[in-house]
Coordinates of C-alpha atoms in Angstrom, one line a residue:
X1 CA 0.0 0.0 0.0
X2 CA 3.0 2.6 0.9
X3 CA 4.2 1.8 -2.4
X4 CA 1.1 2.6 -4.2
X5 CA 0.7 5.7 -2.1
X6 CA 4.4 7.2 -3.1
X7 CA 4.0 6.3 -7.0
X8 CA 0.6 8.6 -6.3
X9 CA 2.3 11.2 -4.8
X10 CA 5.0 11.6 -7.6
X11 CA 2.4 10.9 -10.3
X12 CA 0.6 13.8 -8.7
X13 CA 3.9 16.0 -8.5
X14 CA 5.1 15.4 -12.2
X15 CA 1.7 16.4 -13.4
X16 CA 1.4 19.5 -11.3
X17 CA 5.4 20.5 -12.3
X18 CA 4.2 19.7 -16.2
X19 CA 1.1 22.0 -15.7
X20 CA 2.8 24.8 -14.3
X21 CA 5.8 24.7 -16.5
X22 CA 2.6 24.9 -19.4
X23 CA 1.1 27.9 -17.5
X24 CA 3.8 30.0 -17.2
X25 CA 5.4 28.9 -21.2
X26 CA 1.4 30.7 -22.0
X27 CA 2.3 33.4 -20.0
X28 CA 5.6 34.4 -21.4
X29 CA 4.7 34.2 -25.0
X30 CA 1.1 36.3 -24.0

């Protein structure tokens, strides 16, 4: 269970890193 708890947690991360680094890319060519 920890295991599937920590691949969560760093699924959830990379998708919230690749999200922002989307946002601001908008932003700087806006």
């Amino acid at each position: 269970m920890g295991v599937l708890i920590y691949v969560g947690l760093v699924g959830a991360g990379l998708a919230t890193a690749v999200t922002i680094s989307f946002v601001l890319r908008r932003i700087k060519l806006i």
